[in-house]
XYZ file of C-alpha atoms in Angstrom:
75
model
C 112.653 103.802 107.163
C 114.517 100.844 109.036
C 110.750 99.493 109.704
C 110.010 99.699 106.238
C 113.270 98.011 105.094
C 112.324 95.474 107.599
C 108.901 95.007 106.200
C 109.926 94.557 102.879
C 112.513 91.961 104.115
C 115.362 93.786 103.097
C 117.056 93.819 106.322
C 116.860 91.528 109.505
C 117.222 93.502 112.775
C 118.883 91.819 115.823
C 118.810 92.778 119.641
C 122.235 93.711 121.266
C 122.631 91.358 123.983
C 124.382 93.497 126.213
C 122.115 96.414 125.542
C 118.453 96.083 124.868
C 118.184 99.614 123.639
C 120.700 99.208 120.665
C 120.095 96.736 117.945
C 122.195 95.696 114.503
C 121.009 95.608 110.966
C 122.024 93.168 108.791
C 121.339 92.964 104.974
C 119.092 89.910 103.595
C 119.844 88.038 100.556
C 117.315 89.618 98.843
C 118.491 93.201 99.755
C 122.100 91.534 98.506
C 120.553 90.675 94.998
C 119.444 94.257 94.716
C 122.873 95.924 95.469
C 124.189 95.932 91.775
C 121.129 97.642 90.668
C 121.604 100.198 93.317
C 124.955 101.070 92.733
C 123.886 101.418 88.914
C 121.430 103.879 90.097
C 123.538 105.834 92.317
C 126.154 105.807 89.569
C 123.876 107.470 86.933
C 122.266 110.007 89.673
C 126.164 110.967 90.599
C 126.584 111.700 86.570
C 123.398 113.671 86.281
C 124.810 115.817 89.714
C 128.228 116.404 88.222
C 127.503 117.084 84.654
C 127.579 120.658 84.679
C 130.602 120.606 86.991
C 134.293 121.572 86.015
C 136.967 117.984 85.989
C 138.447 120.174 89.373
C 134.903 120.563 90.819
C 133.969 117.118 90.182
C 137.363 115.786 91.823
C 136.505 117.985 94.962
C 133.218 116.479 94.872
C 134.288 112.928 94.657
C 136.750 113.725 97.685
C 134.284 115.338 99.893
C 131.899 112.019 98.961
C 135.141 109.644 100.053
C 135.679 111.464 103.609
C 131.871 111.041 104.142
C 132.065 107.408 103.358
C 135.024 106.919 105.639
C 133.550 108.988 108.396
C 130.037 107.045 108.202
C 132.332 103.737 108.066
C 133.965 104.459 111.445
C 130.746 105.230 113.130
């Protein structure tokens, strides 16, 4: 997936100078332009996922997603 994103000029891969096995990924301007579109798409997908859930279940789901996002950002 990373290779495909790089080929489509959505990300730039930079090697870690201290550890040649590691690298960092950076969004290009092209990718940043697409972010609002992706956020709209994500919102619609989430609406479809939760449309049959109760308000309580939706709140639990949102709480779990927030925990997952926090865990990912802590990596």
